[in-house]
Structure formats: C-alpha cells, structure tokens
Coordinates of C-alpha atoms in Angstrom, one line a residue:
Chain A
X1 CA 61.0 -67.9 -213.1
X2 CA 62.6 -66.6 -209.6
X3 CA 60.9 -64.0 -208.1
X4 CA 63.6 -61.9 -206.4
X5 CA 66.1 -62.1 -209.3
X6 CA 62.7 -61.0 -211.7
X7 CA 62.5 -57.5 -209.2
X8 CA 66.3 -57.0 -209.8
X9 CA 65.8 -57.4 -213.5
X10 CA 62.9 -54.9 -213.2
X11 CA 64.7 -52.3 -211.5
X12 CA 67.6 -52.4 -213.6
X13 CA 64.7 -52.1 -216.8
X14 CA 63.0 -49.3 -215.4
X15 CA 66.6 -47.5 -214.0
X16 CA 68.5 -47.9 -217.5
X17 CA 65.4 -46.9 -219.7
X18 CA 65.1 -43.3 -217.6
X19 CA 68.6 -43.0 -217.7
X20 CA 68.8 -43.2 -221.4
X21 CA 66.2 -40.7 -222.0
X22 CA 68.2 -38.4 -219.4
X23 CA 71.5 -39.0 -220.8
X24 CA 72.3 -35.7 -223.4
X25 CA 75.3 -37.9 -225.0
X26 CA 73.8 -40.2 -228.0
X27 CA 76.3 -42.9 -227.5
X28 CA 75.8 -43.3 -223.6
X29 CA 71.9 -43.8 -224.7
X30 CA 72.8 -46.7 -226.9
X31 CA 74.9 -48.0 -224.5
X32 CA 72.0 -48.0 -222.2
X33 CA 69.6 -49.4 -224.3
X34 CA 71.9 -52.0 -225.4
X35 CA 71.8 -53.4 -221.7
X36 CA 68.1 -52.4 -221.5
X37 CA 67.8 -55.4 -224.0
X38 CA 70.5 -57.7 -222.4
X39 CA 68.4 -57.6 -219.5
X40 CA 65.4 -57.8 -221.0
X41 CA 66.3 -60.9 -222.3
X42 CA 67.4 -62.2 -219.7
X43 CA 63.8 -61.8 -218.3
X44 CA 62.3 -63.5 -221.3
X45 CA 64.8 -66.1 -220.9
X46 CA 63.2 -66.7 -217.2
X47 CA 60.3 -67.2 -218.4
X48 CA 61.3 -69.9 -220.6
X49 CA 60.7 -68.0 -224.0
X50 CA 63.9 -69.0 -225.4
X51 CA 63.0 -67.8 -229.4
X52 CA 62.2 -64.4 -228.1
X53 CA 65.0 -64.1 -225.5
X54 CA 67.7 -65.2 -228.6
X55 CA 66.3 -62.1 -231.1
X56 CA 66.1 -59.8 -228.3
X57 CA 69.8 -60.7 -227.5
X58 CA 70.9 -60.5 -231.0
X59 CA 68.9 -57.4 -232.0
X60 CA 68.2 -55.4 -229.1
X61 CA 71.4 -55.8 -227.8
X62 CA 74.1 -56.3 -230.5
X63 CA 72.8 -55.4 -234.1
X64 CA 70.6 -52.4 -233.1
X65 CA 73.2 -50.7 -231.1
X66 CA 75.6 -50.8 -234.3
X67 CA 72.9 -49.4 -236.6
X68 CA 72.4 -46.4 -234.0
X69 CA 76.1 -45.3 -233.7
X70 CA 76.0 -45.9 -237.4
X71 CA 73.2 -43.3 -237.2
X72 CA 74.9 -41.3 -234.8
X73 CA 78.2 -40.6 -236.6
X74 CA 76.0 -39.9 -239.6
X75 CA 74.2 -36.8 -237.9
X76 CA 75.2 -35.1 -234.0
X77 CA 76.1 -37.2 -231.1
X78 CA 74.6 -34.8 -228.6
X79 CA 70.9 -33.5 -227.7
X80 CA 69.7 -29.9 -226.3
X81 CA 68.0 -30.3 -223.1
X82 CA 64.9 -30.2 -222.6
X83 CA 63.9 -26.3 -221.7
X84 CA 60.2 -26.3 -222.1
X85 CA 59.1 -26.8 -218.6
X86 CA 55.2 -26.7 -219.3
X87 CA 55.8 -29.7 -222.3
X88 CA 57.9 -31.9 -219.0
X89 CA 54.8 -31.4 -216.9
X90 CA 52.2 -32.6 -219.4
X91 CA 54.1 -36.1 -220.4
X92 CA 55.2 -36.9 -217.1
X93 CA 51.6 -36.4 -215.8
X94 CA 50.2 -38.5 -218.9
X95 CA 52.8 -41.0 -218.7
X96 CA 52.5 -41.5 -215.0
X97 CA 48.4 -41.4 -216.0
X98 CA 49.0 -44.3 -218.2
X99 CA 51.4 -46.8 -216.0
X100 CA 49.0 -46.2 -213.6
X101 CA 45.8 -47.4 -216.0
X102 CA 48.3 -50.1 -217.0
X103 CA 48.7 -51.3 -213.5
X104 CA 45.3 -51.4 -212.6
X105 CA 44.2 -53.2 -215.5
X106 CA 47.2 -55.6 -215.0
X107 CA 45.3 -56.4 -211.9
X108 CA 42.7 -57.9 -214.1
X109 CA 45.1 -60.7 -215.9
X110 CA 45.7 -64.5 -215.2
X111 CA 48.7 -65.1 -213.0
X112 CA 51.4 -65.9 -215.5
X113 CA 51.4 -69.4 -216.5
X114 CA 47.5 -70.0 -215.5
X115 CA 46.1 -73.4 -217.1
X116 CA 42.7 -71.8 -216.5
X117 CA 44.0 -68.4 -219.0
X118 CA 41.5 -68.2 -221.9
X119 CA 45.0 -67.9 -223.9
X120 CA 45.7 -71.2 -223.0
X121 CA 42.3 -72.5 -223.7
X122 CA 41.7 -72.0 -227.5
X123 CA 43.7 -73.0 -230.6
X124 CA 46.7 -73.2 -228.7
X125 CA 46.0 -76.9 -227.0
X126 CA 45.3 -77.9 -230.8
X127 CA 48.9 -76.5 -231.9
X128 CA 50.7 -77.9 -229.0
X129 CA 48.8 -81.4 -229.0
X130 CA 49.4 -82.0 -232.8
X131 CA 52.5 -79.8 -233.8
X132 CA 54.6 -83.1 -233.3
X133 CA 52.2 -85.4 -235.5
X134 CA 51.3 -82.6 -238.1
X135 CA 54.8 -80.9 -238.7
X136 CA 57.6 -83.5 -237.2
X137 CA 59.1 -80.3 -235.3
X138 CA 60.1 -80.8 -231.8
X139 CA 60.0 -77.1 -231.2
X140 CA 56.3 -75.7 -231.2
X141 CA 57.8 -72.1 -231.4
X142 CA 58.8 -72.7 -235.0
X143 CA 56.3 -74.7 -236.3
X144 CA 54.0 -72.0 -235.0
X145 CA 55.8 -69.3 -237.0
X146 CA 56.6 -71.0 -239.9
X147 CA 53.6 -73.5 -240.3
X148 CA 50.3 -72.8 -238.5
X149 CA 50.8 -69.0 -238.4
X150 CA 53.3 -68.6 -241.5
X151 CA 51.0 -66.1 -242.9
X152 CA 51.8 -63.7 -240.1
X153 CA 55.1 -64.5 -240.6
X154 CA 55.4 -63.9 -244.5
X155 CA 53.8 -60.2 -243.4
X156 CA 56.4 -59.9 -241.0
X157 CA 58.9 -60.7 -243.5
X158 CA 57.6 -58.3 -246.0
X159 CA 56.9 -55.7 -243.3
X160 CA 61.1 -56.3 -242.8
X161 CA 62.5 -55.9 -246.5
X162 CA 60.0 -53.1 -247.2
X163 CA 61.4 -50.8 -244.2
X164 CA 64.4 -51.7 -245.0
X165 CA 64.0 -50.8 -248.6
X166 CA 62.4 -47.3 -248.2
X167 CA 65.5 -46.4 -245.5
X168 CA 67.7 -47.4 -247.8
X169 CA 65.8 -45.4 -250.4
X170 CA 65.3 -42.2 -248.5
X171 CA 69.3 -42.1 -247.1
X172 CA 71.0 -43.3 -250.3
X173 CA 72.3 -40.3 -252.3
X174 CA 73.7 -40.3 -255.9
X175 CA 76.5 -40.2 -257.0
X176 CA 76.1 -36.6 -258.6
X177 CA 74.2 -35.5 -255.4
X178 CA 76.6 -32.8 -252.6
X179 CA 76.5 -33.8 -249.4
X180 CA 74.0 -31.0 -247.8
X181 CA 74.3 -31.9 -244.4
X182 CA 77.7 -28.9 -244.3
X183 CA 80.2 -32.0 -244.8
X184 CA 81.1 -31.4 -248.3
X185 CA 85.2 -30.4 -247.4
X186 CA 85.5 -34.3 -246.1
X187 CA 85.1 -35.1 -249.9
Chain B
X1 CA 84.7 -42.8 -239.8
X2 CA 82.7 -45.7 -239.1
X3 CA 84.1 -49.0 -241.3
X4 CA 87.6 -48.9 -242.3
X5 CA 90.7 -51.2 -240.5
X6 CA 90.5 -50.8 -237.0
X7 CA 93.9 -49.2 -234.9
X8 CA 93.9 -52.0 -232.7
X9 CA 95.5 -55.3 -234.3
X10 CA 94.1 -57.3 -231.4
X11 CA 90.8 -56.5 -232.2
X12 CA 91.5 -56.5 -235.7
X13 CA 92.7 -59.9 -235.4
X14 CA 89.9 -61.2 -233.4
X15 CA 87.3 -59.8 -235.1
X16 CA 88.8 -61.6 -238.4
X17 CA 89.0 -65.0 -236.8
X18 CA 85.4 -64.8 -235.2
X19 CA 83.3 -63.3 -238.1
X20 CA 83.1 -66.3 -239.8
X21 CA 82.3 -68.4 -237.1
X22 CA 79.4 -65.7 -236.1
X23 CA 78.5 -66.9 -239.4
X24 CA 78.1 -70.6 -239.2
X25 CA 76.4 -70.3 -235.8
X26 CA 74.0 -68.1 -237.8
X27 CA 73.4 -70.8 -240.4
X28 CA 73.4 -73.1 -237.5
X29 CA 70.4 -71.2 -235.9
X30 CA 68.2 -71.3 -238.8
X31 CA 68.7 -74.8 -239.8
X32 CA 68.3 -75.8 -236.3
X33 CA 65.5 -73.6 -235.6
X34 CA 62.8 -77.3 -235.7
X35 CA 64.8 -78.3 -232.5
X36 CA 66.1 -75.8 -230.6
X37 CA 65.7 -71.6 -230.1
X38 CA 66.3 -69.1 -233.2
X39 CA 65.1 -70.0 -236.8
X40 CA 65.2 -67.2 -239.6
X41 CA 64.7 -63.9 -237.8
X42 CA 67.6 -65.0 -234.9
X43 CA 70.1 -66.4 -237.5
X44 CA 69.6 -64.0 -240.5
X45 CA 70.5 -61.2 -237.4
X46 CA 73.9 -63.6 -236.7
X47 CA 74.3 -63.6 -240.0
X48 CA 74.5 -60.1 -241.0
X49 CA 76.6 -59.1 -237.6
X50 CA 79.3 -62.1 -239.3
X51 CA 79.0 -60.0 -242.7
X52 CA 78.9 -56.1 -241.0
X53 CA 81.8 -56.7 -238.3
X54 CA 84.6 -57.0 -241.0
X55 CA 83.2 -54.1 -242.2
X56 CA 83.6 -52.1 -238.8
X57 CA 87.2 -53.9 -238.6
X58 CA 89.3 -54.7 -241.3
X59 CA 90.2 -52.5 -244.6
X60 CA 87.6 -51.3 -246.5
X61 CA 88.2 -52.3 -249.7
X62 CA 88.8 -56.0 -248.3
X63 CA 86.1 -55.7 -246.4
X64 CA 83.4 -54.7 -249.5
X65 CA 85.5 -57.1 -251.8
X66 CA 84.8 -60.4 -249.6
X67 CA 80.4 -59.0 -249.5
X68 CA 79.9 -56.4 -251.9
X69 CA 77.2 -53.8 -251.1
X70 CA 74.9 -55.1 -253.6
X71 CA 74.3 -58.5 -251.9
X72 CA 71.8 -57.3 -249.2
X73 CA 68.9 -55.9 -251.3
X74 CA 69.7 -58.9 -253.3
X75 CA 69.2 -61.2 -250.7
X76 CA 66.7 -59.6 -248.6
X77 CA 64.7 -59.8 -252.7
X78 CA 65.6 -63.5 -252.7
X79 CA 64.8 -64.7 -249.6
X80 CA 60.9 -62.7 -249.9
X81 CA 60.6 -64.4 -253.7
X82 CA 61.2 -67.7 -252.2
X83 CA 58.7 -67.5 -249.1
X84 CA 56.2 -66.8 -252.0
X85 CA 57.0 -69.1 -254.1
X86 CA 56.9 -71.7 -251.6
X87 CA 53.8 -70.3 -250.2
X88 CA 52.4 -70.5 -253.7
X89 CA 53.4 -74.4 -254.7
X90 CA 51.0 -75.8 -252.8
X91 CA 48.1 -74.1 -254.6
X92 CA 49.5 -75.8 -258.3
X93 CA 48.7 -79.0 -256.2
X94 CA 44.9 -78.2 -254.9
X95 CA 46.0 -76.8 -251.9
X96 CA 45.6 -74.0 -249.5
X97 CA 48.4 -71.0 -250.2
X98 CA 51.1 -71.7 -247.8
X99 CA 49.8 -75.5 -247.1
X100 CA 52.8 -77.2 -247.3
X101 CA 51.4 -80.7 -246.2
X102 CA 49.8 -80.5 -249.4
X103 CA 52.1 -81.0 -251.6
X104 CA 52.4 -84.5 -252.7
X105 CA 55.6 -86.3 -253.3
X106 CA 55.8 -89.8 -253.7
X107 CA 57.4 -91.9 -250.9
X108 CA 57.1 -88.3 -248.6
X109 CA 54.3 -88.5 -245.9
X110 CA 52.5 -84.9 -245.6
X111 CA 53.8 -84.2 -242.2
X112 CA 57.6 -84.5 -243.5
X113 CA 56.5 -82.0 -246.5
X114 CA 55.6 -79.7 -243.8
X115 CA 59.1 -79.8 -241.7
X116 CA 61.2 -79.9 -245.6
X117 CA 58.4 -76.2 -245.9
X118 CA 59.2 -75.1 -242.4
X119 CA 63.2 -75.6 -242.9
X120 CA 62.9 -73.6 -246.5
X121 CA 61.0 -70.9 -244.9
X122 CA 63.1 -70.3 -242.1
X123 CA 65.9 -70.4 -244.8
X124 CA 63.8 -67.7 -246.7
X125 CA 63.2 -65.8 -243.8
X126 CA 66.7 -65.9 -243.1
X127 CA 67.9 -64.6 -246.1
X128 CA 65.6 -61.9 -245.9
X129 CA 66.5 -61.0 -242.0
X130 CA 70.2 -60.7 -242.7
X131 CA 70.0 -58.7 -246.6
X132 CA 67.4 -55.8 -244.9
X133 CA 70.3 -55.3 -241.9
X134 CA 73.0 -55.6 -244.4
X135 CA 71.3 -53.0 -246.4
X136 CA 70.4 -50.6 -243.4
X137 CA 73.9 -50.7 -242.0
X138 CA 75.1 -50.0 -245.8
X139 CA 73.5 -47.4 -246.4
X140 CA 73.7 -45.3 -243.3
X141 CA 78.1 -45.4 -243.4
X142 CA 77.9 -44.5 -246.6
X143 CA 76.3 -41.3 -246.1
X144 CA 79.4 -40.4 -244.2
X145 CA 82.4 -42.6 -245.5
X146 CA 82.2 -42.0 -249.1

C-alpha cells in the first residue's frame, strides 16, 4: 500500500466512473468502465488481495467489456440525454447525501490493516492458524472459499449458472420466432 | 456483426496463436489456485475468453465447429452437478454435507482429502464460471448474427 500512488488510483476511479455515466456513446462507456476496473484492480492489488485483484482484472476489465458491446450491437449504441432537470437535482442531492453519510461513518472504521479490528479478532485467527494443518493449502484465500466457507461458495456458484440460465432463457428466440426488434430485412 | 473472421490477418493470426494459450493459463489458474491467486471463478473467466475470442476472430463456422454452442449450458450443468455431488459424498460416510475431511480413504490422511475436495471444487467451479460466460456471450450474438 503507497499512499500517494492510492490518491492517483482514486482520482482516476472517481474521474472515469463520472465520465462513463456522462459519456452519450455506449462504447466510450465500456471503454471507461473497462479501465474503471483495471484500476480498480490495481488498487486491490496494493492492498495485497491478489484473488480479488485477478477476477476484477479478468471480469471487470476483459470479459465484461465483451459481453456489453455484445449487448450493445444487439440493441442502440447511443443514449438521449438527460432532459429532466428536476429528476438531475434530486439524485445528485441524494447521492451527494449518501457519500457524505458514507464518509462520516467511514470515520468510525479501524485503520486498514488494524490487529486490534474485531474482523481480525473472530474466526478468522482460527482459519489462518489452522488452514495449513487442516487443508494442506498454502493459500488461505482458497481454502477459505472452497473449504471453510464452501457453502457460500456453492451459492455463489448456483447464484452464477442460474443468471446465466434465465438470460439465456429470456434472449434466446426460436427458430420460427421474427426478429421484432425492426431487423427482420438482415435475414 | 459481432463474431465472424476478423479483416485484419494480424489480429486474426494472433488471436489464433494466443487463444489456446489463454486457455492453458486458465486451467493453470484453477489447478494452481492451493498456491497461488485465481482458483475456479479467475480461471473458468480465462477460460471462456480462450473459448469466445476465436469466436470474435476467426470464421464462424470454424469457430462454432472447434466449441459448439451447446457446450456452455452443458458445462456450466456439469460443473454445478459435481460441486453437489462432492458436497454430498461426505454425508454417505457420516459426515457433515460438504466435509470433505471426512471422507475416509485408506492410506489418505483427512487433511489431504480436503486439498484432493478443494482441487475438485475449484475444478467444479471452474467449469461452471466459464459454461455461464460461454452461454451469455452465445446468446446475446446470436440475437443479431443469425
């Protein structure tokens, strides 16, 4: 963890995520998110939370931006702007409402990395003590997942194939089926 | 059009020699997941961007010849059915549903059980990870290519 490079990796969060919900083209949006997540796991990975920094590389920043262009040439690549100036007022004084309750109650955590953090005072001495002895798995990230807490992870799982399962069951179309979406001359 | 060959030959090319190594490192993840980053969610993602960029790149037909369309549900079913059936093992031997350590091979000390369970979940996992992105990416090109 390095302080200053942490506040660059900040910024650049906070400036790409506004700038993706500004953007009207789609695929600038994606683009921005995709390094949204680069960079956001590049902040995981300076924090020394390798497991999550690797997924948020892979799917944040590589698989997730094919599946939204995927998504994007299936319907319109651009957005209307925003005209309802009253609706603008309202979320950006509830959002800016909510940072700000986030923020103060931020003031209320453990530094990062506390002995002393009732997180680090429960069952989580008992996993890291005995994962070695109990699992033979040098890596307490995975014989968390897939050992002590492998319940959560079979709901994950599930949680997984059954999205992906009803998406594929509310987009699919038959065989007999038109395309209603006004594309039926590419056929 | 979203998959289909590619104008480029360079990219063509290089996406053709690297897919398959985007595979292996994905296998490499989640059998390596007991020492190092990943496991099943990381490398079934590695996976299934080794399966889906020959689709973005090289011809169609070659492209849903070498992993037909059928094979994510199939393994996203798979790999589900085999983290409950491993979860369900150790109960046949007295234990606690997804207890691996108490399963009781001869010569196999319970801890070993538990990494053999770990590295078949994370297999499981795997397979499911990679078939549900297959099966997403799948489906929403062929809404437009077909």
């Amino acid at each position: 963890m390095i302080v200053p490079l942490d506040l660059v990796i900040f910024a650049v969060l906070i400036v790409t995520a506004i700038l993706a919900l500004q953007v009207r083209d789609l695929l600038t949006a994606v683009a921005l998110l995709a390094g949204y997540s680069l960079f956001a796991a590049l902040l995981f990975a300076g924090v020394l939370a390798v497991d999550v920094a690797l997924v948020e590389a892979a799917l944040g920043a590589g698989l997730t931006g094919v599946l939204f262009i995927a998504a994007i040439l299936a319907t319109t690549r651009r957005t209307d702007a925003s005209k309802n100036r009253r609706r603008t007022v309202v979320a950006g004084v509830s959002v800016a409402a909510f940072v700000g309750l986030l923020l103060f109650a931020s003031g209320g955590l453990p530094d990062r990395g506390d002995p002393q953090a009732p997180a680090q005072q429960g069952v989580s001495q008992t996993y890291l003590a005995n994962s070695l002895a109990d699992t033979q798995t040098p890596n307490v990230v995975t014989s968390l997942l897939a050992d002590y807490r492998s319940q959560d992870t079979l709901g994950e799982t599930m949680v997984i194939v059954t999205a992906a399962l009803a998406a594929t069951l509310i987009l699919a179309r038959r065989e007999d089926e038109g395309d209603v979406a006004g594309e039926g001359d590419e056929r | 059009m979203m998959t289909g060959s590619y104008p480029s030959e360079v990219v063509r090319v290089v996406c053709a020699l690297l897919s398959p190594f985007i595979l292996l490192f994905g296998i490499y993840v989640i059998a390596h997941g007991h020492y190092g980053p990943g496991g099943g969610f990381a490398g079934g993602v590695f996976v299934a961007v080794g399966v889906i960029l020959p689709r973005l790149t090289l011809q169609e037909e070659l492209a849903f010849k070498l992993v037909p369309t059928a094979l994510g549900p199939v393994a996203a079913g798979v790999g589900l059915l085999l983290f409950l059936l491993i979860g369900t093992v150790p109960l046949l031997t007295g234990g606690a549903f997804l207890d691996y350590g108490a399963v009781e091979v001869a010569g196999v000390e319970p801890a070993r059980m538990r990494y053999l369970g770990i590295l078949v979940v994370e297999v499981a996992v795997g397979l499911a990870v990679s078939g549900a992105m297959l099966m997403l990416f799948d489906v929403l090109v062929a809404r437009r290519t077909r």
